[in-house]
JSON list of C-alpha atoms in Angstrom, two decimals:
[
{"chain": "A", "resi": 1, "resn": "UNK", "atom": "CA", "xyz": [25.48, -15.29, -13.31]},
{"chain": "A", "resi": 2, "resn": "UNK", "atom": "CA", "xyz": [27.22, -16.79, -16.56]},
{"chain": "A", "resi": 3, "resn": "UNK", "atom": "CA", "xyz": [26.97, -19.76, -18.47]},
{"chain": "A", "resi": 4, "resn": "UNK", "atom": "CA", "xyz": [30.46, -20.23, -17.18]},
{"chain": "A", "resi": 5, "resn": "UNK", "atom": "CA", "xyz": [29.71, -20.40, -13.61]},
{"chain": "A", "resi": 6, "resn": "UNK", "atom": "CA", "xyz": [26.41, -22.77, -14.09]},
{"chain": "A", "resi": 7, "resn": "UNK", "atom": "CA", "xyz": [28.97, -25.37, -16.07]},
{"chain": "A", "resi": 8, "resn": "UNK", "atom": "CA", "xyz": [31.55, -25.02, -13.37]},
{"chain": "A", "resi": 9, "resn": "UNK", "atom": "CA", "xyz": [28.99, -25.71, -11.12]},
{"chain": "A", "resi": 10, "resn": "UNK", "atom": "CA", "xyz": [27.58, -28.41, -13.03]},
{"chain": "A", "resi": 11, "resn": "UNK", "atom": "CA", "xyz": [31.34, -29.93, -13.63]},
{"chain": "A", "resi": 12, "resn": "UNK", "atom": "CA", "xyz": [32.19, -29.68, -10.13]},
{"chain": "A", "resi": 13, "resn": "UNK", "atom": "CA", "xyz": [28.33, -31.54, -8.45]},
{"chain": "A", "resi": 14, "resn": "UNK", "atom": "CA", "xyz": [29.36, -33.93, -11.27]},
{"chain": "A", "resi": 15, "resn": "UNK", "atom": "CA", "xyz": [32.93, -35.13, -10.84]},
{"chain": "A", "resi": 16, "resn": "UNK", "atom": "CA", "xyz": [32.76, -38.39, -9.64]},
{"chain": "A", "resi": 17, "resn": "UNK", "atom": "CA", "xyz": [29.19, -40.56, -9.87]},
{"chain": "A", "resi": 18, "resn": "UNK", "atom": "CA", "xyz": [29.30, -40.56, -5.86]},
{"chain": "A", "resi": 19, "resn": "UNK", "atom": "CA", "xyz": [29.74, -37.17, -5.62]},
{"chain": "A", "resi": 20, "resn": "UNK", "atom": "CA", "xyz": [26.69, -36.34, -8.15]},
{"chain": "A", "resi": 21, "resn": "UNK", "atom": "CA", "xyz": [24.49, -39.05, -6.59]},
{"chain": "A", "resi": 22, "resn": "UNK", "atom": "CA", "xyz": [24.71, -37.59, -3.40]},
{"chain": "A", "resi": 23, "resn": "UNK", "atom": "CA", "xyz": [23.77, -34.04, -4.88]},
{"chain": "A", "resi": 24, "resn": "UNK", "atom": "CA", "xyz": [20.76, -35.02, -6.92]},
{"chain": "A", "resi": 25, "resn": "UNK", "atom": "CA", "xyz": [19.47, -36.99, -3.94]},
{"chain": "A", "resi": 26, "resn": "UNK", "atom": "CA", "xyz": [19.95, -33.79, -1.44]},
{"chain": "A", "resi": 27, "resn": "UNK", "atom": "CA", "xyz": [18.50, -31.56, -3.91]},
{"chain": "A", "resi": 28, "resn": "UNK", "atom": "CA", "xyz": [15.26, -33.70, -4.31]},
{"chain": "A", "resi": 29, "resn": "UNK", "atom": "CA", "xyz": [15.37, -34.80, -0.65]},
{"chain": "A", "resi": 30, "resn": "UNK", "atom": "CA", "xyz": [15.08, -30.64, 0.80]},
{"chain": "A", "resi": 31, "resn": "UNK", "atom": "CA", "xyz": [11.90, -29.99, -1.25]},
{"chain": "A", "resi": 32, "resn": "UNK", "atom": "CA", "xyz": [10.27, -33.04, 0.49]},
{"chain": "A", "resi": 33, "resn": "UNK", "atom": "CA", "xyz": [11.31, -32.70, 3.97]},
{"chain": "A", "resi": 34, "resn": "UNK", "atom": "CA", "xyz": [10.20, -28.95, 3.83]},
{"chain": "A", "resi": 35, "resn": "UNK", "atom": "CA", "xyz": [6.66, -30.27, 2.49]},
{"chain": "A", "resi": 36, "resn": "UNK", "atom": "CA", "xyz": [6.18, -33.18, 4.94]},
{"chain": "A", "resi": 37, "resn": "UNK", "atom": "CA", "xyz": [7.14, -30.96, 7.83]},
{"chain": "A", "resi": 38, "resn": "UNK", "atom": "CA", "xyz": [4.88, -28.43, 6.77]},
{"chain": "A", "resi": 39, "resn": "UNK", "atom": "CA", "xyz": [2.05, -31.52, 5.99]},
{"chain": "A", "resi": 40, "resn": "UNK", "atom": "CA", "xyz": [2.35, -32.98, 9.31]},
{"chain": "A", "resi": 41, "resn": "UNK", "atom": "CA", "xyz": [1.95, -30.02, 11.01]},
{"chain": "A", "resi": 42, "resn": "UNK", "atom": "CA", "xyz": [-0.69, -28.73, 9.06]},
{"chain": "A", "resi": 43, "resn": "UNK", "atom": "CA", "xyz": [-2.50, -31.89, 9.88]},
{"chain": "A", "resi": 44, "resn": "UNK", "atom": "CA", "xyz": [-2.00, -31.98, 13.50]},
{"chain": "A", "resi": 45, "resn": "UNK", "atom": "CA", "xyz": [-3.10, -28.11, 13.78]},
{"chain": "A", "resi": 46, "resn": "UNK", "atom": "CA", "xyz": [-6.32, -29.72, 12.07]},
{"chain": "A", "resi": 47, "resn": "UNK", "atom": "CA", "xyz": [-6.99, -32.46, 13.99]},
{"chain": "A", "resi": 48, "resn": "UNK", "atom": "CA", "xyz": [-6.21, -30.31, 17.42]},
{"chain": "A", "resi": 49, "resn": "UNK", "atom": "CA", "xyz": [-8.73, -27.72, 15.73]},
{"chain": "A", "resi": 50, "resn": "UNK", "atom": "CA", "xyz": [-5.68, -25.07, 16.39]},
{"chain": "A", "resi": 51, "resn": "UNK", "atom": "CA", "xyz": [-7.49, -21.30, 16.08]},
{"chain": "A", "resi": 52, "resn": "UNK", "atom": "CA", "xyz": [-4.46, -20.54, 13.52]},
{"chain": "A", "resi": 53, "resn": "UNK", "atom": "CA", "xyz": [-4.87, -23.57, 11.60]},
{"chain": "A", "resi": 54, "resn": "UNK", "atom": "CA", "xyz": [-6.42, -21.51, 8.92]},
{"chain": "A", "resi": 55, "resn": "UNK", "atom": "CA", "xyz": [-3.74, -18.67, 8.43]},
{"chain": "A", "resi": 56, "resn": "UNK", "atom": "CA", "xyz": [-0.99, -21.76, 8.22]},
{"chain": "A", "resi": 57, "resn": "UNK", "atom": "CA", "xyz": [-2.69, -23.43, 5.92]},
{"chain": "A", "resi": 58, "resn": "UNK", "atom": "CA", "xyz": [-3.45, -20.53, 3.48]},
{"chain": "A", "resi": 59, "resn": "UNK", "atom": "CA", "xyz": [0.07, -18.65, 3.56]},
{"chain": "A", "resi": 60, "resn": "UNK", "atom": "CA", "xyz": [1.94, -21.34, 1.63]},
{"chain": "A", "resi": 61, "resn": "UNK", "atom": "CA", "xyz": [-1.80, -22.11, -0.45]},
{"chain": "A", "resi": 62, "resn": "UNK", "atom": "CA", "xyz": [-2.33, -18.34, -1.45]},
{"chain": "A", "resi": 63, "resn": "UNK", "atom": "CA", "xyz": [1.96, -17.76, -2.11]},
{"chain": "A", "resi": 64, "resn": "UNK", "atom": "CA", "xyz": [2.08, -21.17, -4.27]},
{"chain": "A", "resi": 65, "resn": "UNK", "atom": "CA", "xyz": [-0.78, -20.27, -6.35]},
{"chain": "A", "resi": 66, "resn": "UNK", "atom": "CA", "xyz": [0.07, -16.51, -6.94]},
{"chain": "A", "resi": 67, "resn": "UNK", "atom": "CA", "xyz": [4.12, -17.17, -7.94]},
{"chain": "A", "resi": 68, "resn": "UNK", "atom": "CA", "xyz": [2.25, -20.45, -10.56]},
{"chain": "A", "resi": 69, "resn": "UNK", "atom": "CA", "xyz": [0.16, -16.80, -12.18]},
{"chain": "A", "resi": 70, "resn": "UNK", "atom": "CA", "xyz": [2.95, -14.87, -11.99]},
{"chain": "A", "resi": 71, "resn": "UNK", "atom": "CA", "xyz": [5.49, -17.68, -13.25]},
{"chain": "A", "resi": 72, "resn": "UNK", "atom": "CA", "xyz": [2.78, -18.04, -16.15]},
{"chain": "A", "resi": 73, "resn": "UNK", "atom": "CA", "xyz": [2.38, -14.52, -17.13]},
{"chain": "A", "resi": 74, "resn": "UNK", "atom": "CA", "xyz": [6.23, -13.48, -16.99]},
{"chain": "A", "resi": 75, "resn": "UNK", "atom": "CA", "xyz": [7.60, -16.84, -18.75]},
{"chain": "A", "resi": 76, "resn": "UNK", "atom": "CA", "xyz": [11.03, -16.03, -18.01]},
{"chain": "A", "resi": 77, "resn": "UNK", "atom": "CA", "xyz": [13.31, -18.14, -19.57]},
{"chain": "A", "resi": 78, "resn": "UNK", "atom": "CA", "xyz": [15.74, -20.31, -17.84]},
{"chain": "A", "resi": 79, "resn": "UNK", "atom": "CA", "xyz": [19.17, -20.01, -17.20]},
{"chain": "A", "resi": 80, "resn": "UNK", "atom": "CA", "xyz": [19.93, -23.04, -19.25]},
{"chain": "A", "resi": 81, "resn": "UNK", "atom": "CA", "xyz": [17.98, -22.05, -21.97]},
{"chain": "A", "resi": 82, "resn": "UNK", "atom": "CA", "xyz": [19.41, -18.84, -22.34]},
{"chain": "A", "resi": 83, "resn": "UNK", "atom": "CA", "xyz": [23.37, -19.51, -21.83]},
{"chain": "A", "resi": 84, "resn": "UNK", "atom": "CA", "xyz": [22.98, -22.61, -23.29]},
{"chain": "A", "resi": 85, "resn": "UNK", "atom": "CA", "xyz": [24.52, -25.22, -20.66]},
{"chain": "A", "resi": 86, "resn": "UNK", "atom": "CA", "xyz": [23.35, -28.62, -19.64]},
{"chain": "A", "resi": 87, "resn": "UNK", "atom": "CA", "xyz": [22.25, -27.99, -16.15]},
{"chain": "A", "resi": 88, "resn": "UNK", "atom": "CA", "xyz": [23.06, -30.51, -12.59]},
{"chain": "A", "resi": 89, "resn": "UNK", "atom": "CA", "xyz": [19.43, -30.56, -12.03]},
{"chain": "A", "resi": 90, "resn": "UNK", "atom": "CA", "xyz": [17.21, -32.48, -14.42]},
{"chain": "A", "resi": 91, "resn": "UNK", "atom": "CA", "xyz": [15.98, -29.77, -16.91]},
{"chain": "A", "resi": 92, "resn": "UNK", "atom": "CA", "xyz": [13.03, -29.14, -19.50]},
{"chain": "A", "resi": 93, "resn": "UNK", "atom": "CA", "xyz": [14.31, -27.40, -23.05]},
{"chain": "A", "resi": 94, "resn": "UNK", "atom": "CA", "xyz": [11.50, -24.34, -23.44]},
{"chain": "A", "resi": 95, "resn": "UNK", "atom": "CA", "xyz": [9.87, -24.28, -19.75]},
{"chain": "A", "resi": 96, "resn": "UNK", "atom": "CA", "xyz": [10.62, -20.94, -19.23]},
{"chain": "A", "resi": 97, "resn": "UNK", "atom": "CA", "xyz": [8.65, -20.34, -16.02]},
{"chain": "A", "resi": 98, "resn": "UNK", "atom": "CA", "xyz": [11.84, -19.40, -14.18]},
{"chain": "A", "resi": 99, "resn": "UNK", "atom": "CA", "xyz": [10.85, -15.93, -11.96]},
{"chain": "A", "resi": 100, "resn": "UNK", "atom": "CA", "xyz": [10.28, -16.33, -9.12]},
{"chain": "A", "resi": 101, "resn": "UNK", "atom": "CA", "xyz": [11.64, -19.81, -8.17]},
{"chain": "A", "resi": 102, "resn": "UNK", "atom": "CA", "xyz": [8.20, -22.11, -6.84]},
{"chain": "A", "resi": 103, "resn": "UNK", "atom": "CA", "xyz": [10.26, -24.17, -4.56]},
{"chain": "A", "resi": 104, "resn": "UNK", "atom": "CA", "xyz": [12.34, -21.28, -2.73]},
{"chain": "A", "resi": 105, "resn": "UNK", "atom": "CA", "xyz": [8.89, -19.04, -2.21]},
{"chain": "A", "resi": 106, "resn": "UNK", "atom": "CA", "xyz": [7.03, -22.11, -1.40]},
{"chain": "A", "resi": 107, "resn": "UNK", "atom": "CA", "xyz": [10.03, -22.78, 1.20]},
{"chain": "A", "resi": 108, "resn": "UNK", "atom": "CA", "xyz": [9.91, -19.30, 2.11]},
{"chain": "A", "resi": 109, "resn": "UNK", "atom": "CA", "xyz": [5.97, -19.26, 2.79]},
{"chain": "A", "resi": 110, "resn": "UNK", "atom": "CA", "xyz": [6.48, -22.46, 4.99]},
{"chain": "A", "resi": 111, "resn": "UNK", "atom": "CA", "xyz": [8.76, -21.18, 6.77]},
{"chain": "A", "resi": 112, "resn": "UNK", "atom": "CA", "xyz": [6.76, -17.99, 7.31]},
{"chain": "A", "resi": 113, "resn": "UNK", "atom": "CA", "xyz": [4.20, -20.06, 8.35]},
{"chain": "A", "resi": 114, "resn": "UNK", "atom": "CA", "xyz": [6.36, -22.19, 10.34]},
{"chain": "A", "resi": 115, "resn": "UNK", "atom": "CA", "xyz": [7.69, -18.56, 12.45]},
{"chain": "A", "resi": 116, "resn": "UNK", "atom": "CA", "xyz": [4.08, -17.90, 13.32]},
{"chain": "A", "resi": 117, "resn": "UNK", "atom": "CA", "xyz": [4.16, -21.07, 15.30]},
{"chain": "A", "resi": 118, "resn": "UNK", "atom": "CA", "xyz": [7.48, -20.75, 16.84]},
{"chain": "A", "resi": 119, "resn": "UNK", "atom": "CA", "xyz": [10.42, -18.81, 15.72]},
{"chain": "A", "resi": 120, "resn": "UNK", "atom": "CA", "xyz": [12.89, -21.53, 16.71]},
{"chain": "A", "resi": 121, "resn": "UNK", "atom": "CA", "xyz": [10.78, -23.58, 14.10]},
{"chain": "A", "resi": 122, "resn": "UNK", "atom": "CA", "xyz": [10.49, -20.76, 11.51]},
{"chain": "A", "resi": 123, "resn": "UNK", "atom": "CA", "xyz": [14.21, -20.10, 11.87]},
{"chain": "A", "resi": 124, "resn": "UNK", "atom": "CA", "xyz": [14.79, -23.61, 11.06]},
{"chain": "A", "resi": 125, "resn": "UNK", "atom": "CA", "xyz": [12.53, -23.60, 7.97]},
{"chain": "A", "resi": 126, "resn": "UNK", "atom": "CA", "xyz": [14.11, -20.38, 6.92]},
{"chain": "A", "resi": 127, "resn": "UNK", "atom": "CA", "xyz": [17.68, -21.98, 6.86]},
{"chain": "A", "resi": 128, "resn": "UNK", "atom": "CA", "xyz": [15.83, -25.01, 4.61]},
{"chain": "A", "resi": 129, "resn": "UNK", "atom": "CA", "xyz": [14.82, -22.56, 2.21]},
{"chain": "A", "resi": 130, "resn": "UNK", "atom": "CA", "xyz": [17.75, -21.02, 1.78]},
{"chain": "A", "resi": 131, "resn": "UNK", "atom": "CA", "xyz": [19.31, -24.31, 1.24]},
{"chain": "A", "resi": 132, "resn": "UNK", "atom": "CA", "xyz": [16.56, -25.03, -1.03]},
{"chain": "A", "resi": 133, "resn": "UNK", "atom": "CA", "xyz": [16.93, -21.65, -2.80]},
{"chain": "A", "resi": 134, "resn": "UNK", "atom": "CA", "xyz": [20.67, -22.59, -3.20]},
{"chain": "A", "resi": 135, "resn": "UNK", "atom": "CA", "xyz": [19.95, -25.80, -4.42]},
{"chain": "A", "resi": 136, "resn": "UNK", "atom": "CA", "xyz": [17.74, -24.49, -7.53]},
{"chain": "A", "resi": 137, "resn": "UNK", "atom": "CA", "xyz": [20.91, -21.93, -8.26]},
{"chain": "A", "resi": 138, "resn": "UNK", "atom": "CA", "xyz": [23.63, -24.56, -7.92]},
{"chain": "A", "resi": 139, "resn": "UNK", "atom": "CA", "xyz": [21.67, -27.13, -9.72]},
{"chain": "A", "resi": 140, "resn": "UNK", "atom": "CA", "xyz": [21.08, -24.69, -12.93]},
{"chain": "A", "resi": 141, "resn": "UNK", "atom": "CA", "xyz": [17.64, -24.53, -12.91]},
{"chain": "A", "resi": 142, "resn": "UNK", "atom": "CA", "xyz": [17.35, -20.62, -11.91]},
{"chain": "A", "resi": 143, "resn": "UNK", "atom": "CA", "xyz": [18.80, -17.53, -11.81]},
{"chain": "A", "resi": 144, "resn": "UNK", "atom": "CA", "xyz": [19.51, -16.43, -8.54]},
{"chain": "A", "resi": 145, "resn": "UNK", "atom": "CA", "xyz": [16.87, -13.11, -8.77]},
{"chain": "A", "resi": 146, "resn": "UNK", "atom": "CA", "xyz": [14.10, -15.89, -9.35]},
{"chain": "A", "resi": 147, "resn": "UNK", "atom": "CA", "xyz": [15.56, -17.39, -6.11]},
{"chain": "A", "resi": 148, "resn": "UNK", "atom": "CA", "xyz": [15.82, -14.14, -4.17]},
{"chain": "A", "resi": 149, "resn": "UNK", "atom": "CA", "xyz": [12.42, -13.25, -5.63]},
{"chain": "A", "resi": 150, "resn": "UNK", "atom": "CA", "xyz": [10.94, -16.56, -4.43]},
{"chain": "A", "resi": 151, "resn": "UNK", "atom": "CA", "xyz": [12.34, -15.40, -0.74]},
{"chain": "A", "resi": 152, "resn": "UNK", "atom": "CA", "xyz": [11.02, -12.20, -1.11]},
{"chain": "A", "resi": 153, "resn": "UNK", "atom": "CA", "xyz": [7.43, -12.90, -2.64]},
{"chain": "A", "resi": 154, "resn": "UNK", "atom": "CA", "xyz": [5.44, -14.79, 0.38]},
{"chain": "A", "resi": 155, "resn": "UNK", "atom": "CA", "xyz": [6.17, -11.99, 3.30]},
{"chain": "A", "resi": 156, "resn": "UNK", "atom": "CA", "xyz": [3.51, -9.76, 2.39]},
{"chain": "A", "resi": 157, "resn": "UNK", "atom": "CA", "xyz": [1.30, -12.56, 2.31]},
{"chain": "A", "resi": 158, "resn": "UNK", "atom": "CA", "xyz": [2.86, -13.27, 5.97]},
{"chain": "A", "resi": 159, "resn": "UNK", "atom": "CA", "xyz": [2.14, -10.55, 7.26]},
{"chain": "A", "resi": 160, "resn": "UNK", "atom": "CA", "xyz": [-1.40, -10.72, 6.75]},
{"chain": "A", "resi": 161, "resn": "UNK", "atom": "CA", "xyz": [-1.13, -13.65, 9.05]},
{"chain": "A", "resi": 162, "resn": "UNK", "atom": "CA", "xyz": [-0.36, -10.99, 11.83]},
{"chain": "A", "resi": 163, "resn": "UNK", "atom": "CA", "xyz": [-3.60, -9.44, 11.47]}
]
């Protein structure tokens, strides 16, 4: 990806206030449906005393804190930051931080989670990360390896679910 594409992007989410609105409010709005689907369900598998409760609960947990380690020890720059462009998405100068994406692996990881239950429902949370994945290219605020290593990063921890 090129500074040239992230602008045209940019330009093109921006071109009329409605247009932008809209855009900024779907790309904050998929982050928080994904976590208050996950939350609610976590909850009820709780309360109900599910016997998985514990494997849901700790696939996003154990993914979300091992990309923040990784994201810490890599500091990849971002996108923005090196192809110099104003991003869609509200950015930080210097945050670096940008492999693997948080909110696509942490989308990912829910959605893992979310298969265990039911596929129907993991399918469903798979398409919302994507989306969410997208959104974080789109917007500016990643390369799209951090997003595809965001994807990538939770299934091993997935699969431990299965044993």
């Amino acid at each position: 990806m090129t500074g040239e594409f992230y602008r045209a992007c940019a330009a093109w989410l921006g071109k009329t206030p409605r247009r932008a609105s809209f855009f900024r409010c779907l790309f904050r709005l998929l982050p928080l449906v994904d976590a208050a689907a996950y939350l609610g369900t976590a909850a009820f598998l709780v309360i109900t005393s599910w016997p998985g409760r514990w494997k849901f609960l700790l696939i996003p947990a154990v993914t979300f804190l091992l990309v923040s380690l990784l994201r810490r020890a890599l500091n990849r720059p971002r996108p923005y930051d090196r192809l110099g462009y104003t991003p869609f998405l509200p950015a930080e100068p210097g945050k670096g931080k940008s492999f693997p994406s948080r909110h696509t692996a942490s989308a990912a990881a829910i959605a893992c989670a979310f298969g265990f239950l039911s596929p129907a429902a993991g399918a469903a949370a798979g398409l919302l990360a994507l989306a969410i994945g997208a959104s974080r290219v789109i917007g500016g605020a990643h390369y799209l390896g951090d997003v595809l290593g965001g994807l990538l990063f939770p299934l091993p921890f997935a699969l431990l679910y299965l044993l």
